[in-house]
Amino acid sequence: VGWRLNRPDEGRTWAALASGVLERAGGDVETEARIEEGVGDVEWQAGNRAEALAAYRRSLALYRQSGGDDTLDVARMHSSIGWVLTEQGELDLARQELDTSRVIREQQLGSEHPALADTWNELATLAVERRDYEEAVRCEQQSVRVSEGLARRHELALFGLAEMQVFAGRPADATGFMERAASSPIVQTMPSTLIEFGRVHIVYLVRLGRVKEALAEGRATLAAHEARLGRDQPEVTTTADALAEATSAAGLWQETVELTDRYLAMKATLNHVDSPRTGESLLRAAQALLNLKRPAEALPRAERALAALSVVGVFDPADDRVAQLVPSAPATTVEDVGLQQREERFHRGVVAGRRDAAH
């Protein structure tokens, strides 16, 4: 009720009742772990990421106490913790949690088990936050492959692949999967997945060059999500960020700034560290402010963006656009040339806007 129907107050009530019954019955560590896991799910759906993370960590400790360090319950908690850390921009910590989950599941089930589909999807999402879009596509292709024969999970994996292809700049490749997702009862009846579909479809239309359609659909989708969930729900503000990509493509600079700032404010409430993906949004807002002749407001956003986007990629002479992101810069790396050129153009715009030759 609290999670899948998005009624967190009722979910918390049921969790409290369950805990009371369990205490009177003499307690049970595994059941207590499941209650804490449920609390984490409810708080995540309510947008309370810090509370969700704390509940998942309590659940992890209890599952370990109940069954040891390498059970599927433990793997699931590492996965949930990794997901929240990804949202918060703690990408290295998230990778550790997700890798731990993957290793346990492979040990217990084998590398081809459908349960690995969720792990590959989470690793794909992590790759998106790093702006390593081709890696995201590869991970989601793995999710599609291992989920064959499990209808519901396979349908979600196909939609996930479409999403990664859109973010990788290959919307035409995603068309068949997006059309399938649009008519899929599985995708269209799960509240969280339906919200995700709306967000991805806006970006999909923009990247196909159908900006007017993206604007109309994006505004309608955002209004519907706000009416159902509230203005500041994290999933709603990610839709606002998607709409900001459409308004930017249409040259609607003030609306772009307002929508992007809503998204960035939500990230701040999650104790979010600026990831490369967030850097894209910051740079978009800064460029819009420059176009509005407001360089003083653009500069701090630009500085945050360039700090978040200052990453390097493994050298590949055949591709000077897409970075394979690494945590540090070994000798055999080269800067993402396409990104560097965009940053240089932006920097010249800031200098011109401020009329500050020394800068």
XYZ file of C-alpha atoms in Angstrom:
359
model
C 0.000 0.000 0.000
C 2.687 2.487 1.026
C 5.008 1.762 -1.868
C 3.143 0.429 -4.881
C 0.028 2.555 -4.302
C 2.122 5.542 -3.160
C 0.226 6.050 0.114
C 3.148 6.452 2.532
C 1.159 7.434 5.630
C -0.840 4.222 5.422
C 2.335 2.261 4.749
C 3.963 3.643 7.891
C 0.852 2.733 9.889
C 0.950 -0.874 8.699
C 4.680 -1.076 9.441
C 4.113 0.172 13.004
C 1.294 -2.330 13.518
C 3.482 -5.147 12.197
C 6.315 -4.171 14.554
C 3.898 -4.114 17.504
C 2.528 -7.550 16.711
C 6.060 -8.920 16.225
C 7.201 -7.572 19.591
C 4.231 -9.118 21.407
C 4.899 -12.428 19.659
C 8.446 -12.556 20.984
C 10.309 -11.155 17.990
C 11.907 -12.659 14.900
C 15.028 -11.204 13.272
C 14.134 -12.099 9.680
C 10.621 -10.653 9.985
C 12.039 -7.526 11.581
C 14.401 -7.242 8.611
C 11.465 -7.458 6.193
C 9.577 -4.762 8.083
C 12.600 -2.440 7.896
C 12.931 -3.202 4.188
C 9.272 -2.272 3.717
C 9.826 0.967 5.635
C 12.726 1.741 3.299
C 10.530 1.175 0.246
C 7.783 3.413 1.659
C 10.191 6.236 2.534
C 11.842 5.988 -0.883
C 8.476 6.309 -2.608
C 7.663 9.289 -0.354
C 10.862 11.011 -1.486
C 12.645 10.645 1.861
C 15.945 9.236 0.627
C 17.906 9.653 3.883
C 15.213 7.787 5.842
C 15.035 5.108 3.140
C 18.803 4.617 3.206
C 18.819 4.300 6.999
C 15.996 1.723 6.904
C 17.732 -0.307 4.177
C 20.948 -0.360 6.212
C 19.072 -1.528 9.315
C 17.444 -4.227 7.222
C 20.820 -5.300 5.806
C 22.263 -5.716 9.313
C 19.254 -7.773 10.398
C 19.352 -10.009 7.301
C 23.039 -10.663 7.960
C 22.248 -11.512 11.577
C 19.493 -13.861 10.445
C 21.114 -15.697 7.547
C 24.713 -14.669 6.990
C 26.522 -12.372 4.543
C 25.743 -14.036 1.204
C 21.982 -14.611 1.065
C 19.707 -13.245 -1.635
C 18.076 -10.996 0.963
C 21.476 -9.455 1.682
C 22.062 -9.037 -2.071
C 18.735 -7.252 -2.427
C 19.601 -4.802 0.356
C 22.980 -4.016 -1.186
C 21.072 -3.335 -4.397
C 18.580 -1.001 -2.691
C 21.366 0.871 -0.899
C 23.285 1.200 -4.167
C 20.212 2.617 -5.897
C 19.744 5.362 -3.297
C 23.463 6.202 -3.329
C 23.282 6.506 -7.122
C 20.455 9.022 -6.759
C 22.535 10.956 -4.233
C 25.514 11.137 -6.580
C 27.721 8.922 -4.399
C 28.694 6.946 -7.469
C 31.800 5.135 -6.225
C 29.997 3.936 -3.085
C 26.990 2.961 -5.200
C 29.189 0.885 -7.498
C 30.593 -1.019 -4.509
C 27.092 -1.863 -3.277
C 25.820 -2.912 -6.706
C 28.885 -5.033 -7.429
C 28.462 -6.781 -4.069
C 24.833 -7.498 -4.939
C 25.790 -8.839 -8.363
C 28.504 -11.137 -6.978
C 26.172 -12.650 -4.356
C 23.399 -13.225 -6.893
C 25.796 -14.831 -9.358
C 27.168 -17.102 -6.614
C 23.701 -18.142 -5.481
C 21.854 -18.296 -8.801
C 24.364 -18.300 -11.637
C 25.184 -15.480 -14.027
C 22.253 -16.191 -16.361
C 19.448 -16.101 -13.789
C 16.605 -13.594 -14.415
C 17.188 -12.062 -10.973
C 20.378 -10.537 -12.427
C 18.178 -8.367 -14.671
C 17.565 -5.912 -11.831
C 21.278 -5.698 -11.072
C 22.148 -4.942 -14.687
C 19.420 -2.288 -14.820
C 20.827 -0.614 -11.708
C 24.344 -0.677 -13.157
C 22.939 0.914 -16.327
C 21.403 3.721 -14.266
C 24.735 4.240 -12.520
C 26.446 4.500 -15.913
C 23.939 7.182 -16.978
C 24.847 9.254 -13.914
C 28.478 8.984 -15.018
C 27.494 10.009 -18.557
C 28.881 6.711 -19.820
C 25.905 6.117 -22.063
C 27.342 3.318 -24.173
C 28.119 1.364 -20.992
C 24.516 1.999 -19.914
C 23.270 0.454 -23.162
C 25.542 -2.574 -22.714
C 24.321 -3.145 -19.149
C 20.683 -2.874 -20.177
C 21.254 -5.293 -23.050
C 22.473 -7.758 -20.431
C 19.278 -7.122 -18.470
C 17.180 -7.867 -21.556
C 19.132 -11.050 -22.273
C 18.934 -12.638 -18.817
C 15.278 -11.706 -18.300
C 14.013 -13.654 -21.319
C 11.360 -16.095 -20.182
C 10.268 -13.851 -17.321
C 7.565 -11.818 -19.042
C 7.086 -8.936 -16.598
C 10.786 -8.336 -15.969
C 11.633 -8.730 -19.652
C 9.088 -6.074 -20.598
C 10.635 -3.658 -18.091
C 14.119 -4.497 -19.371
C 13.093 -3.682 -22.956
C 11.820 -0.303 -21.789
C 15.065 0.183 -19.870
C 17.035 -0.505 -23.049
C 14.969 2.085 -24.903
C 15.718 4.603 -22.154
C 19.473 3.989 -22.364
C 19.432 4.250 -26.161
C 17.677 7.623 -25.877
C 20.277 8.940 -23.442
C 23.061 7.544 -25.627
C 21.831 9.789 -28.448
C 20.309 6.939 -30.472
C 16.562 7.687 -30.314
C 15.868 6.027 -33.666
C 17.159 2.731 -32.242
C 14.755 3.143 -29.329
C 11.620 3.721 -31.426
C 10.369 0.132 -31.523
C 10.878 -0.355 -27.799
C 9.276 2.999 -26.954
C 6.202 2.123 -29.023
C 6.008 -1.237 -27.275
C 6.316 0.402 -23.839
C 3.574 2.901 -24.709
C 1.074 0.055 -25.095
C 2.477 -2.261 -22.436
C 0.097 -2.933 -19.503
C 3.151 -3.705 -17.365
C 4.847 -0.372 -18.039
C 1.688 1.720 -18.065
C 0.097 0.397 -14.864
C 3.052 0.589 -12.466
C 3.051 4.151 -11.014
C 6.821 4.572 -10.780
C 7.457 3.059 -14.226
C 4.699 5.147 -15.794
C 6.352 8.306 -14.427
C 9.695 7.144 -15.815
C 8.125 6.468 -19.204
C 6.689 9.993 -19.320
C 10.082 11.503 -18.553
C 11.961 9.403 -21.095
C 9.367 9.999 -23.816
C 9.812 13.768 -23.517
C 13.568 13.430 -24.054
C 12.971 10.912 -26.836
C 10.827 13.411 -28.767
C 13.373 16.195 -28.294
C 16.200 14.062 -29.606
C 14.146 13.077 -32.625
C 13.756 16.808 -33.343
C 10.034 16.835 -32.504
C 10.361 19.729 -30.082
C 6.801 21.091 -30.331
C 5.393 17.665 -29.506
C 7.842 17.339 -26.640
C 6.764 20.694 -25.209
C 3.062 19.895 -25.356
C 3.473 16.398 -23.982
C 5.992 17.487 -21.360
C 3.779 20.221 -19.945
C 0.765 17.909 -19.803
C 2.793 15.106 -18.219
C 4.335 17.405 -15.617
C 0.943 18.861 -14.682
C -0.530 15.365 -14.282
C 2.356 14.215 -12.087
C 2.135 17.353 -9.944
C -1.598 16.866 -9.439
C -1.153 13.264 -8.347
C 2.095 13.394 -6.355
C 2.800 17.019 -5.466
C 5.191 19.570 -6.902
C 8.363 18.595 -5.014
C 8.308 14.790 -5.267
C 11.701 13.677 -6.684
C 10.102 11.761 -9.552
C 8.110 14.878 -10.480
C 11.173 17.111 -10.557
C 12.993 14.669 -12.849
C 10.079 15.176 -15.239
C 10.639 18.928 -14.884
C 14.276 18.404 -15.873
C 13.196 16.451 -18.953
C 10.817 19.256 -19.908
C 13.705 21.695 -19.439
C 15.536 19.885 -22.245
C 12.536 20.587 -24.488
C 12.235 24.252 -23.464
C 15.963 24.716 -24.041
C 15.669 23.213 -27.524
C 12.792 25.648 -28.174
C 14.775 28.663 -26.927
C 12.478 29.269 -23.936
C 15.286 30.345 -21.658
C 13.425 31.585 -18.577
C 11.296 28.462 -18.397
C 14.446 26.368 -18.831
C 16.074 28.052 -15.835
C 13.000 27.647 -13.641
C 12.499 23.972 -14.497
C 16.160 23.067 -14.118
C 16.455 24.902 -10.809
C 13.498 22.885 -9.477
C 15.374 19.712 -10.324
C 18.617 20.946 -8.775
C 16.797 22.005 -5.596
C 15.440 18.478 -5.256
C 18.930 17.063 -5.697
C 20.153 19.319 -2.896
C 17.530 17.890 -0.530
C 18.948 14.410 -1.192
C 22.394 15.531 0.030
C 23.311 15.006 -3.603
C 26.905 15.223 -4.822
C 27.037 16.737 -8.297
C 27.417 13.850 -10.731
C 28.390 14.283 -14.384
C 24.712 13.792 -15.279
C 23.734 16.635 -12.933
C 26.489 18.685 -14.548
C 24.585 18.539 -17.831
C 21.562 20.135 -16.164
C 23.718 22.803 -14.514
C 25.346 23.659 -17.837
C 21.940 23.885 -19.529
C 20.714 26.355 -16.899
C 23.903 28.393 -17.156
C 23.622 28.621 -20.939
C 19.993 29.716 -20.642
C 20.987 32.470 -18.190
C 23.669 33.672 -20.593
C 21.062 33.870 -23.329
C 18.970 35.959 -20.931
C 21.982 38.310 -20.469
C 22.406 37.321 -16.817
C 26.058 36.230 -16.689
C 26.465 36.850 -12.951
C 23.825 34.174 -12.272
C 25.221 31.896 -14.960
C 28.749 31.812 -13.599
C 28.224 29.817 -10.350
C 26.156 27.241 -12.206
C 28.819 27.015 -14.887
C 31.561 26.522 -12.324
C 29.614 23.698 -10.646
C 28.870 22.168 -14.030
C 32.474 22.199 -15.177
C 33.603 20.690 -11.877
C 31.050 17.887 -12.260
C 31.916 17.362 -15.925
C 35.698 17.411 -15.516
C 36.186 13.734 -16.180
C 38.375 11.870 -18.611
C 37.878 8.897 -20.833
C 39.891 5.934 -22.028
C 41.692 6.851 -25.219
C 39.946 5.634 -28.356
C 41.215 7.195 -31.621
C 37.967 6.198 -33.346
C 35.738 8.183 -31.006
C 36.453 11.681 -29.680
C 32.921 12.257 -28.349
C 31.847 9.615 -25.826
C 33.976 9.237 -22.712
C 34.543 5.899 -20.997
C 34.577 7.308 -17.496
C 37.251 6.327 -14.997
C 37.731 7.382 -11.366
C 41.118 8.959 -12.037
C 43.301 9.774 -14.994
C 45.832 7.111 -15.974
C 48.491 7.910 -18.518
C 46.507 6.360 -21.383
C 43.537 8.736 -21.215
C 42.392 11.755 -23.160
C 39.798 14.413 -22.407
C 36.378 14.130 -24.008
C 37.094 16.445 -26.944
C 33.451 17.182 -27.735
C 32.764 18.176 -24.142
C 35.937 20.275 -24.000
C 34.886 22.206 -27.090
C 31.420 22.892 -25.628
C 32.984 24.079 -22.397
C 35.358 26.402 -24.264
C 32.461 27.930 -26.205
C 30.561 28.398 -22.976
C 33.596 29.984 -21.277
C 33.948 32.492 -24.110
C 30.263 33.332 -23.639
C 30.789 34.018 -19.934
C 33.790 36.236 -20.660
C 31.871 38.165 -23.317
C 28.852 38.516 -21.063
C 30.919 39.887 -18.182
C 33.124 42.041 -20.443
C 36.010 40.907 -18.261
C 39.114 40.276 -20.349
C 41.177 39.279 -17.305
C 38.720 36.493 -16.521
